[in-house]
Amino acid sequence: DDIRRALEAGGRQGAEFAVTLATIEIVVQVLSITGVGNKFAFMVETLSRDLCLLGVAPGGGCSYWLGIDSFFMALLLTAVACAILGMGMPTTAAYVLLAVLGGPVLVKLIGPELTHIYGPEWVKGFVAAKGDKVAAHMFIFYYAILSAVTPPVAIASLVGARLAGAPYFKTAMMSIRFAIAGFVVPFLFVYEPSLLLFDHPLRVVFSSIMAVVAFTAFSAGAQGWLLSPLRFYERILMFLSFAAICLFMVYFTALWAAAGLVFAGIPFLRQFWLRKRESPA
């Protein structure tokens, strides 16, 4: 009897998967024939421009880093497109659709951008190991998953609300609140490929530890809780810690790493000291 039920469940799931694959193939062929993918890539490249507050720096980018460079703008546009086009779709279908649309343009942009940070020799080996493709597709894959909790559709939030008997919109907003750190992770994959294991093992370990600290700080600041409720200034320090460590991930400068650890350490040490003082001897 258990075998029969297992076969029935497997057959239903297989049928659903087959329908999904058939739908994906139709969509991919339509995109290929109509050339929508090329138009999407052209649109992203056209709209990706430096938005600088104090003008453009001599070597490219914005002066004093005050502004948004064209590469970040391309990532941002792709992320928004992923959130919109992936709404209401299964993760697999959303990923394949978005990989066809946004994958090629990201792969084209990642190599030249990382050259300014890591140098041509490192990027040559990175591209030879297909790291640019891995980073681009991980970026898209993350946003394909997150489209399930992105309003106004937020199909995963809708299912969760129905199961819990809770209001849909409130559930969707709470889902965004809990998943908000995940919207930043794909950007770090692109700027810090060591998080995808494309670098020296020591740098992989160090960057992973710093990423854990950064997202712990971000989550604590967003939720207002670490070891106990955070004060307002402590939440600000947590957000500053997250921003500093993200800048460290981009520029790999010790000053940013130290600033991030200090910002996060102040609230943690205060709460740890209070908890230790209040605990019974």
PDB file of C-alpha atoms in Angstrom:
ATOM      1  CA  ASP A   1       0.000   0.000   0.000  1.00  0.00           C
ATOM      2  CA  ASP A   2       2.857   2.394   0.821  1.00  0.00           C
ATOM      3  CA  ILE A   3       4.522   1.547  -2.487  1.00  0.00           C
ATOM      4  CA  ARG A   4       1.282   2.293  -4.347  1.00  0.00           C
ATOM      5  CA  ARG A   5       0.905   5.679  -2.676  1.00  0.00           C
ATOM      6  CA  ALA A   6       4.564   6.493  -3.364  1.00  0.00           C
ATOM      7  CA  LEU A   7       4.127   5.632  -7.047  1.00  0.00           C
ATOM      8  CA  GLU A   8       0.982   7.770  -7.230  1.00  0.00           C
ATOM      9  CA  ALA A   9       2.743  10.743  -5.631  1.00  0.00           C
ATOM     10  CA  GLY A  10       5.781  10.286  -7.892  1.00  0.00           C
ATOM     11  CA  GLY A  11       3.555  10.111 -10.976  1.00  0.00           C
ATOM     12  CA  ARG A  12       1.720  13.310 -10.051  1.00  0.00           C
ATOM     13  CA  GLN A  13       4.957  15.153  -9.357  1.00  0.00           C
ATOM     14  CA  GLY A  14       6.493  13.845 -12.577  1.00  0.00           C
ATOM     15  CA  ALA A  15       3.469  15.011 -14.564  1.00  0.00           C
ATOM     16  CA  GLU A  16       3.688  18.473 -13.004  1.00  0.00           C
ATOM     17  CA  PHE A  17       7.398  18.616 -13.809  1.00  0.00           C
ATOM     18  CA  ALA A  18       6.771  17.517 -17.411  1.00  0.00           C
ATOM     19  CA  VAL A  19       4.161  20.237 -17.891  1.00  0.00           C
ATOM     20  CA  THR A  20       6.589  22.794 -16.438  1.00  0.00           C
ATOM     21  CA  LEU A  21       9.367  21.698 -18.803  1.00  0.00           C
ATOM     22  CA  ALA A  22       7.038  21.797 -21.803  1.00  0.00           C
ATOM     23  CA  THR A  23       5.918  25.312 -20.877  1.00  0.00           C
ATOM     24  CA  ILE A  24       9.516  26.419 -20.408  1.00  0.00           C
ATOM     25  CA  GLU A  25      10.492  25.079 -23.840  1.00  0.00           C
ATOM     26  CA  ILE A  26       7.646  26.981 -25.491  1.00  0.00           C
ATOM     27  CA  VAL A  27       8.643  30.208 -23.748  1.00  0.00           C
ATOM     28  CA  VAL A  28      12.327  29.771 -24.605  1.00  0.00           C
ATOM     29  CA  GLN A  29      11.561  29.100 -28.269  1.00  0.00           C
ATOM     30  CA  VAL A  30       9.276  32.136 -28.461  1.00  0.00           C
ATOM     31  CA  LEU A  31      11.982  34.319 -26.922  1.00  0.00           C
ATOM     32  CA  SER A  32      14.600  32.942 -29.312  1.00  0.00           C
ATOM     33  CA  ILE A  33      12.466  33.378 -32.440  1.00  0.00           C
ATOM     34  CA  THR A  34      11.211  36.874 -31.610  1.00  0.00           C
ATOM     35  CA  GLY A  35      14.594  38.110 -30.398  1.00  0.00           C
ATOM     36  CA  VAL A  36      13.191  39.431 -27.127  1.00  0.00           C
ATOM     37  CA  GLY A  37      16.309  38.249 -25.312  1.00  0.00           C
ATOM     38  CA  ASN A  38      18.572  40.409 -27.462  1.00  0.00           C
ATOM     39  CA  LYS A  39      16.256  43.387 -27.030  1.00  0.00           C
ATOM     40  CA  PHE A  40      16.284  42.918 -23.268  1.00  0.00           C
ATOM     41  CA  ALA A  41      20.086  42.818 -23.233  1.00  0.00           C
ATOM     42  CA  PHE A  42      20.223  45.943 -25.409  1.00  0.00           C
ATOM     43  CA  MET A  43      17.792  47.724 -23.066  1.00  0.00           C
ATOM     44  CA  VAL A  44      19.880  46.886 -19.984  1.00  0.00           C
ATOM     45  CA  GLU A  45      23.109  48.026 -21.659  1.00  0.00           C
ATOM     46  CA  THR A  46      21.449  51.240 -22.888  1.00  0.00           C
ATOM     47  CA  LEU A  47      19.975  52.201 -19.519  1.00  0.00           C
ATOM     48  CA  SER A  48      23.095  51.279 -17.561  1.00  0.00           C
ATOM     49  CA  ARG A  49      24.827  54.601 -17.088  1.00  0.00           C
ATOM     50  CA  ASP A  50      26.897  56.155 -14.312  1.00  0.00           C
ATOM     51  CA  LEU A  51      24.739  58.245 -11.972  1.00  0.00           C
ATOM     52  CA  CYS A  52      27.262  60.350 -10.072  1.00  0.00           C
ATOM     53  CA  LEU A  53      26.687  63.145  -7.550  1.00  0.00           C
ATOM     54  CA  LEU A  54      30.079  64.843  -7.995  1.00  0.00           C
ATOM     55  CA  GLY A  55      31.002  63.782 -11.496  1.00  0.00           C
ATOM     56  CA  VAL A  56      32.880  60.854 -12.998  1.00  0.00           C
ATOM     57  CA  ALA A  57      36.294  59.826 -11.656  1.00  0.00           C
ATOM     58  CA  PRO A  58      39.275  59.889 -14.090  1.00  0.00           C
ATOM     59  CA  GLY A  59      39.642  56.093 -14.142  1.00  0.00           C
ATOM     60  CA  GLY A  60      35.916  55.460 -14.444  1.00  0.00           C
ATOM     61  CA  GLY A  61      33.152  55.233 -11.896  1.00  0.00           C
ATOM     62  CA  CYS A  62      32.026  58.053  -9.622  1.00  0.00           C
ATOM     63  CA  SER A  63      34.231  60.533  -7.772  1.00  0.00           C
ATOM     64  CA  TYR A  64      34.642  59.584  -4.103  1.00  0.00           C
ATOM     65  CA  TRP A  65      32.249  56.665  -4.774  1.00  0.00           C
ATOM     66  CA  LEU A  66      29.313  59.068  -4.490  1.00  0.00           C
ATOM     67  CA  GLY A  67      26.865  57.637  -6.980  1.00  0.00           C
ATOM     68  CA  ILE A  68      25.928  54.466  -8.835  1.00  0.00           C
ATOM     69  CA  ASP A  69      28.182  53.116 -11.537  1.00  0.00           C
ATOM     70  CA  SER A  70      26.923  51.549 -14.749  1.00  0.00           C
ATOM     71  CA  PHE A  71      27.686  47.967 -13.682  1.00  0.00           C
ATOM     72  CA  PHE A  72      25.697  48.269 -10.451  1.00  0.00           C
ATOM     73  CA  MET A  73      22.880  49.851 -12.447  1.00  0.00           C
ATOM     74  CA  ALA A  74      22.909  46.871 -14.830  1.00  0.00           C
ATOM     75  CA  LEU A  75      22.688  44.482 -11.885  1.00  0.00           C
ATOM     76  CA  LEU A  76      19.876  46.526 -10.376  1.00  0.00           C
ATOM     77  CA  LEU A  77      17.889  46.574 -13.627  1.00  0.00           C
ATOM     78  CA  THR A  78      18.344  42.830 -14.030  1.00  0.00           C
ATOM     79  CA  ALA A  79      17.226  42.245 -10.441  1.00  0.00           C
ATOM     80  CA  VAL A  80      14.079  44.328 -10.972  1.00  0.00           C
ATOM     81  CA  ALA A  81      13.334  42.487 -14.221  1.00  0.00           C
ATOM     82  CA  CYS A  82      13.798  39.144 -12.453  1.00  0.00           C
ATOM     83  CA  ALA A  83      11.409  40.180  -9.681  1.00  0.00           C
ATOM     84  CA  ILE A  84       8.772  41.277 -12.212  1.00  0.00           C
ATOM     85  CA  LEU A  85       9.068  38.525 -14.814  1.00  0.00           C
ATOM     86  CA  GLY A  86       9.358  35.779 -12.208  1.00  0.00           C
ATOM     87  CA  MET A  87       6.162  36.675 -10.352  1.00  0.00           C
ATOM     88  CA  GLY A  88       3.679  33.825 -10.196  1.00  0.00           C
ATOM     89  CA  MET A  89       5.993  31.344 -11.918  1.00  0.00           C
ATOM     90  CA  PRO A  90       7.574  28.173 -10.518  1.00  0.00           C
ATOM     91  CA  THR A  91      11.227  28.632  -9.599  1.00  0.00           C
ATOM     92  CA  THR A  92      12.529  26.422 -12.409  1.00  0.00           C
ATOM     93  CA  ALA A  93      10.471  28.172 -15.070  1.00  0.00           C
ATOM     94  CA  ALA A  94      11.357  31.606 -13.710  1.00  0.00           C
ATOM     95  CA  TYR A  95      15.072  30.799 -13.681  1.00  0.00           C
ATOM     96  CA  VAL A  96      15.136  29.449 -17.246  1.00  0.00           C
ATOM     97  CA  LEU A  97      13.174  32.430 -18.559  1.00  0.00           C
ATOM     98  CA  LEU A  98      15.371  34.942 -16.766  1.00  0.00           C
ATOM     99  CA  ALA A  99      18.585  33.120 -17.680  1.00  0.00           C
ATOM    100  CA  VAL A 100      17.659  33.439 -21.343  1.00  0.00           C
ATOM    101  CA  LEU A 101      16.860  37.147 -20.950  1.00  0.00           C
ATOM    102  CA  GLY A 102      19.421  38.425 -18.464  1.00  0.00           C
ATOM    103  CA  GLY A 103      22.169  35.806 -18.435  1.00  0.00           C
ATOM    104  CA  PRO A 104      24.106  36.845 -21.561  1.00  0.00           C
ATOM    105  CA  VAL A 105      24.291  40.543 -20.692  1.00  0.00           C
ATOM    106  CA  LEU A 106      25.526  39.836 -17.143  1.00  0.00           C
ATOM    107  CA  VAL A 107      28.188  37.416 -18.388  1.00  0.00           C
ATOM    108  CA  LYS A 108      29.328  40.086 -20.834  1.00  0.00           C
ATOM    109  CA  LEU A 109      29.653  42.745 -18.106  1.00  0.00           C
ATOM    110  CA  ILE A 110      31.119  40.791 -15.167  1.00  0.00           C
ATOM    111  CA  GLY A 111      34.595  40.179 -16.632  1.00  0.00           C
ATOM    112  CA  PRO A 112      35.440  43.814 -17.525  1.00  0.00           C
ATOM    113  CA  GLU A 113      34.067  45.105 -14.225  1.00  0.00           C
ATOM    114  CA  LEU A 114      36.080  42.701 -12.071  1.00  0.00           C
ATOM    115  CA  THR A 115      39.225  43.619 -14.013  1.00  0.00           C
ATOM    116  CA  HIS A 116      39.211  47.010 -12.281  1.00  0.00           C
ATOM    117  CA  ILE A 117      39.089  45.280  -8.879  1.00  0.00           C
ATOM    118  CA  TYR A 118      41.199  42.114  -9.223  1.00  0.00           C
ATOM    119  CA  GLY A 119      43.398  42.808 -12.242  1.00  0.00           C
ATOM    120  CA  PRO A 120      43.521  41.240 -15.722  1.00  0.00           C
ATOM    121  CA  GLU A 121      45.470  38.093 -14.770  1.00  0.00           C
ATOM    122  CA  TRP A 122      43.046  37.078 -12.041  1.00  0.00           C
ATOM    123  CA  VAL A 123      40.040  37.774 -14.273  1.00  0.00           C
ATOM    124  CA  LYS A 124      41.590  35.743 -17.093  1.00  0.00           C
ATOM    125  CA  GLY A 125      41.741  32.675 -14.852  1.00  0.00           C
ATOM    126  CA  PHE A 126      38.301  33.441 -13.441  1.00  0.00           C
ATOM    127  CA  VAL A 127      36.722  33.560 -16.895  1.00  0.00           C
ATOM    128  CA  ALA A 128      38.625  30.436 -17.986  1.00  0.00           C
ATOM    129  CA  ALA A 129      37.059  28.595 -15.017  1.00  0.00           C
ATOM    130  CA  LYS A 130      33.583  29.801 -16.142  1.00  0.00           C
ATOM    131  CA  GLY A 131      33.324  31.895 -12.994  1.00  0.00           C
ATOM    132  CA  ASP A 132      31.599  34.755 -14.798  1.00  0.00           C
ATOM    133  CA  LYS A 133      28.845  32.396 -15.956  1.00  0.00           C
ATOM    134  CA  VAL A 134      28.450  30.879 -12.494  1.00  0.00           C
ATOM    135  CA  ALA A 135      28.206  34.326 -10.852  1.00  0.00           C
ATOM    136  CA  ALA A 136      25.708  35.601 -13.440  1.00  0.00           C
ATOM    137  CA  HIS A 137      23.452  32.571 -13.192  1.00  0.00           C
ATOM    138  CA  MET A 138      23.604  32.471  -9.381  1.00  0.00           C
ATOM    139  CA  PHE A 139      22.547  36.129  -9.401  1.00  0.00           C
ATOM    140  CA  ILE A 140      19.566  35.320 -11.602  1.00  0.00           C
ATOM    141  CA  PHE A 141      18.723  32.107  -9.761  1.00  0.00           C
ATOM    142  CA  TYR A 142      18.519  33.898  -6.406  1.00  0.00           C
ATOM    143  CA  TYR A 143      16.132  36.507  -7.750  1.00  0.00           C
ATOM    144  CA  ALA A 144      14.065  33.839  -9.493  1.00  0.00           C
ATOM    145  CA  ILE A 145      13.554  32.254  -6.068  1.00  0.00           C
ATOM    146  CA  LEU A 146      12.912  35.567  -4.314  1.00  0.00           C
ATOM    147  CA  SER A 147      10.234  36.478  -6.863  1.00  0.00           C
ATOM    148  CA  ALA A 148       8.039  33.992  -4.970  1.00  0.00           C
ATOM    149  CA  VAL A 149       7.889  36.384  -1.992  1.00  0.00           C
ATOM    150  CA  THR A 150       7.944  39.669  -3.926  1.00  0.00           C
ATOM    151  CA  PRO A 151       4.582  41.532  -3.952  1.00  0.00           C
ATOM    152  CA  PRO A 152       2.168  42.053  -5.584  1.00  0.00           C
ATOM    153  CA  VAL A 153       1.933  38.348  -6.588  1.00  0.00           C
ATOM    154  CA  ALA A 154       4.196  36.636  -3.983  1.00  0.00           C
ATOM    155  CA  ILE A 155       2.822  33.185  -4.684  1.00  0.00           C
ATOM    156  CA  ALA A 156       4.738  31.573  -1.788  1.00  0.00           C
ATOM    157  CA  SER A 157       3.347  34.182   0.612  1.00  0.00           C
ATOM    158  CA  LEU A 158      -0.136  33.527  -0.778  1.00  0.00           C
ATOM    159  CA  VAL A 159       0.173  29.795  -0.082  1.00  0.00           C
ATOM    160  CA  GLY A 160       1.564  30.454   3.395  1.00  0.00           C
ATOM    161  CA  ALA A 161      -1.245  32.898   4.173  1.00  0.00           C
ATOM    162  CA  ARG A 162      -3.882  30.383   3.099  1.00  0.00           C
ATOM    163  CA  LEU A 163      -2.334  27.641   5.217  1.00  0.00           C
ATOM    164  CA  ALA A 164      -2.066  29.895   8.275  1.00  0.00           C
ATOM    165  CA  GLY A 165      -5.387  31.634   7.768  1.00  0.00           C
ATOM    166  CA  ALA A 166      -3.586  34.990   7.861  1.00  0.00           C
ATOM    167  CA  PRO A 167      -4.123  38.143   5.747  1.00  0.00           C
ATOM    168  CA  TYR A 168      -2.293  37.870   2.449  1.00  0.00           C
ATOM    169  CA  PHE A 169      -0.798  41.361   2.278  1.00  0.00           C
ATOM    170  CA  LYS A 170       0.435  41.272   5.871  1.00  0.00           C
ATOM    171  CA  THR A 171       1.997  37.864   5.241  1.00  0.00           C
ATOM    172  CA  ALA A 172       3.692  39.147   2.082  1.00  0.00           C
ATOM    173  CA  MET A 173       5.144  42.148   3.926  1.00  0.00           C
ATOM    174  CA  MET A 174       6.408  39.909   6.717  1.00  0.00           C
ATOM    175  CA  SER A 175       7.971  37.579   4.127  1.00  0.00           C
ATOM    176  CA  ILE A 176       9.847  40.494   2.594  1.00  0.00           C
ATOM    177  CA  ARG A 177      11.019  41.523   6.043  1.00  0.00           C
ATOM    178  CA  PHE A 178      12.426  38.083   6.802  1.00  0.00           C
ATOM    179  CA  ALA A 179      13.953  37.616   3.341  1.00  0.00           C
ATOM    180  CA  ILE A 180      15.299  41.131   2.875  1.00  0.00           C
ATOM    181  CA  ALA A 181      18.928  40.113   3.369  1.00  0.00           C
ATOM    182  CA  GLY A 182      18.575  37.640   0.514  1.00  0.00           C
ATOM    183  CA  PHE A 183      18.085  40.498  -1.953  1.00  0.00           C
ATOM    184  CA  VAL A 184      21.649  41.655  -1.260  1.00  0.00           C
ATOM    185  CA  VAL A 185      23.389  38.251  -1.410  1.00  0.00           C
ATOM    186  CA  PRO A 186      23.422  38.004  -5.253  1.00  0.00           C
ATOM    187  CA  PHE A 187      25.270  41.317  -5.527  1.00  0.00           C
ATOM    188  CA  LEU A 188      28.014  39.981  -3.265  1.00  0.00           C
ATOM    189  CA  PHE A 189      28.283  36.849  -5.421  1.00  0.00           C
ATOM    190  CA  VAL A 190      29.175  39.082  -8.353  1.00  0.00           C
ATOM    191  CA  TYR A 191      31.536  41.482  -6.569  1.00  0.00           C
ATOM    192  CA  GLU A 192      33.196  38.855  -4.325  1.00  0.00           C
ATOM    193  CA  PRO A 193      33.510  35.582  -6.303  1.00  0.00           C
ATOM    194  CA  SER A 194      35.308  33.933  -3.375  1.00  0.00           C
ATOM    195  CA  LEU A 195      31.823  33.390  -1.922  1.00  0.00           C
ATOM    196  CA  LEU A 196      31.333  31.044  -4.897  1.00  0.00           C
ATOM    197  CA  LEU A 197      34.676  29.319  -4.127  1.00  0.00           C
ATOM    198  CA  PHE A 198      36.532  31.064  -6.990  1.00  0.00           C
ATOM    199  CA  ASP A 199      39.640  32.159  -5.106  1.00  0.00           C
ATOM    200  CA  HIS A 200      42.315  31.068  -2.646  1.00  0.00           C
ATOM    201  CA  PRO A 201      40.887  28.873   0.168  1.00  0.00           C
ATOM    202  CA  LEU A 202      41.978  31.335   2.872  1.00  0.00           C
ATOM    203  CA  ARG A 203      40.159  34.185   1.161  1.00  0.00           C
ATOM    204  CA  VAL A 204      37.113  31.962   0.688  1.00  0.00           C
ATOM    205  CA  VAL A 205      37.008  31.227   4.430  1.00  0.00           C
ATOM    206  CA  PHE A 206      37.621  34.840   5.454  1.00  0.00           C
ATOM    207  CA  SER A 207      35.044  36.257   3.035  1.00  0.00           C
ATOM    208  CA  SER A 208      32.481  33.680   4.160  1.00  0.00           C
ATOM    209  CA  ILE A 209      32.992  34.633   7.816  1.00  0.00           C
ATOM    210  CA  MET A 210      32.669  38.328   6.989  1.00  0.00           C
ATOM    211  CA  ALA A 211      29.509  37.619   4.981  1.00  0.00           C
ATOM    212  CA  VAL A 212      27.970  35.812   7.971  1.00  0.00           C
ATOM    213  CA  VAL A 213      28.810  38.805  10.197  1.00  0.00           C
ATOM    214  CA  ALA A 214      27.346  41.214   7.634  1.00  0.00           C
ATOM    215  CA  PHE A 215      24.029  39.437   7.234  1.00  0.00           C
ATOM    216  CA  THR A 216      23.721  38.770  10.948  1.00  0.00           C
ATOM    217  CA  ALA A 217      24.126  42.517  11.486  1.00  0.00           C
ATOM    218  CA  PHE A 218      21.650  43.317   8.725  1.00  0.00           C
ATOM    219  CA  SER A 219      19.051  40.875  10.048  1.00  0.00           C
ATOM    220  CA  ALA A 220      19.522  42.138  13.610  1.00  0.00           C
ATOM    221  CA  GLY A 221      19.092  45.737  12.459  1.00  0.00           C
ATOM    222  CA  ALA A 222      15.997  44.909  10.413  1.00  0.00           C
ATOM    223  CA  GLN A 223      14.367  42.846  13.169  1.00  0.00           C
ATOM    224  CA  GLY A 224      15.498  45.040  16.059  1.00  0.00           C
ATOM    225  CA  TRP A 225      16.841  42.051  17.986  1.00  0.00           C
ATOM    226  CA  LEU A 226      20.265  40.517  18.627  1.00  0.00           C
ATOM    227  CA  LEU A 227      20.699  38.848  22.026  1.00  0.00           C
ATOM    228  CA  SER A 228      17.879  41.095  23.281  1.00  0.00           C
ATOM    229  CA  PRO A 229      15.959  44.062  21.840  1.00  0.00           C
ATOM    230  CA  LEU A 230      18.239  46.599  20.164  1.00  0.00           C
ATOM    231  CA  ARG A 231      18.145  50.290  20.880  1.00  0.00           C
ATOM    232  CA  PHE A 232      17.636  52.665  17.969  1.00  0.00           C
ATOM    233  CA  TYR A 233      21.299  53.708  17.763  1.00  0.00           C
ATOM    234  CA  GLU A 234      22.336  50.050  17.888  1.00  0.00           C
ATOM    235  CA  ARG A 235      20.158  49.259  14.903  1.00  0.00           C
ATOM    236  CA  ILE A 236      21.855  52.121  13.046  1.00  0.00           C
ATOM    237  CA  LEU A 237      25.257  50.662  13.981  1.00  0.00           C
ATOM    238  CA  MET A 238      24.171  47.273  12.667  1.00  0.00           C
ATOM    239  CA  PHE A 239      23.182  48.750   9.307  1.00  0.00           C
ATOM    240  CA  LEU A 240      26.470  50.663   9.178  1.00  0.00           C
ATOM    241  CA  SER A 241      28.315  47.419   9.913  1.00  0.00           C
ATOM    242  CA  PHE A 242      26.525  45.724   7.035  1.00  0.00           C
ATOM    243  CA  ALA A 243      27.319  48.585   4.648  1.00  0.00           C
ATOM    244  CA  ALA A 244      30.987  48.671   5.685  1.00  0.00           C
ATOM    245  CA  ILE A 245      31.449  44.923   5.210  1.00  0.00           C
ATOM    246  CA  CYS A 246      29.741  45.090   1.806  1.00  0.00           C
ATOM    247  CA  LEU A 247      32.218  47.800   0.791  1.00  0.00           C
ATOM    248  CA  PHE A 248      34.974  45.542   2.084  1.00  0.00           C
ATOM    249  CA  MET A 249      33.642  42.769  -0.167  1.00  0.00           C
ATOM    250  CA  VAL A 250      33.840  45.094  -3.169  1.00  0.00           C
ATOM    251  CA  TYR A 251      37.189  46.775  -2.515  1.00  0.00           C
ATOM    252  CA  PHE A 252      38.795  44.249  -0.102  1.00  0.00           C
ATOM    253  CA  THR A 253      40.196  47.049   2.056  1.00  0.00           C
ATOM    254  CA  ALA A 254      41.116  46.300   5.675  1.00  0.00           C
ATOM    255  CA  LEU A 255      39.716  49.656   6.829  1.00  0.00           C
ATOM    256  CA  TRP A 256      36.192  48.722   5.781  1.00  0.00           C
ATOM    257  CA  ALA A 257      36.495  45.289   7.429  1.00  0.00           C
ATOM    258  CA  ALA A 258      37.665  46.846  10.694  1.00  0.00           C
ATOM    259  CA  ALA A 259      34.878  49.438  10.617  1.00  0.00           C
ATOM    260  CA  GLY A 260      32.262  46.754  10.031  1.00  0.00           C
ATOM    261  CA  LEU A 261      33.495  44.624  12.935  1.00  0.00           C
ATOM    262  CA  VAL A 262      33.640  47.620  15.291  1.00  0.00           C
ATOM    263  CA  PHE A 263      30.116  48.783  14.377  1.00  0.00           C
ATOM    264  CA  ALA A 264      28.702  45.293  14.963  1.00  0.00           C
ATOM    265  CA  GLY A 265      30.825  44.678  18.051  1.00  0.00           C
ATOM    266  CA  ILE A 266      29.525  47.650  20.062  1.00  0.00           C
ATOM    267  CA  PRO A 267      25.887  46.438  20.348  1.00  0.00           C
ATOM    268  CA  PHE A 268      26.962  42.806  20.725  1.00  0.00           C
ATOM    269  CA  LEU A 269      29.391  43.523  23.583  1.00  0.00           C
ATOM    270  CA  ARG A 270      26.856  45.715  25.385  1.00  0.00           C
ATOM    271  CA  GLN A 271      24.158  43.065  25.202  1.00  0.00           C
ATOM    272  CA  PHE A 272      26.572  40.271  26.098  1.00  0.00           C
ATOM    273  CA  TRP A 273      27.777  42.226  29.146  1.00  0.00           C
ATOM    274  CA  LEU A 274      24.200  42.950  30.286  1.00  0.00           C
ATOM    275  CA  ARG A 275      23.156  39.324  29.854  1.00  0.00           C
ATOM    276  CA  LYS A 276      26.173  38.117  31.794  1.00  0.00           C
ATOM    277  CA  ARG A 277      25.513  40.628  34.577  1.00  0.00           C
ATOM    278  CA  GLU A 278      21.844  39.690  34.848  1.00  0.00           C
ATOM    279  CA  SER A 279      22.416  35.924  34.762  1.00  0.00           C
ATOM    280  CA  PRO A 280      22.330  34.225  38.190  1.00  0.00           C
ATOM    281  CA  ALA A 281      25.721  33.439  39.679  1.00  0.00           C
TER     282      ALA A 281
END
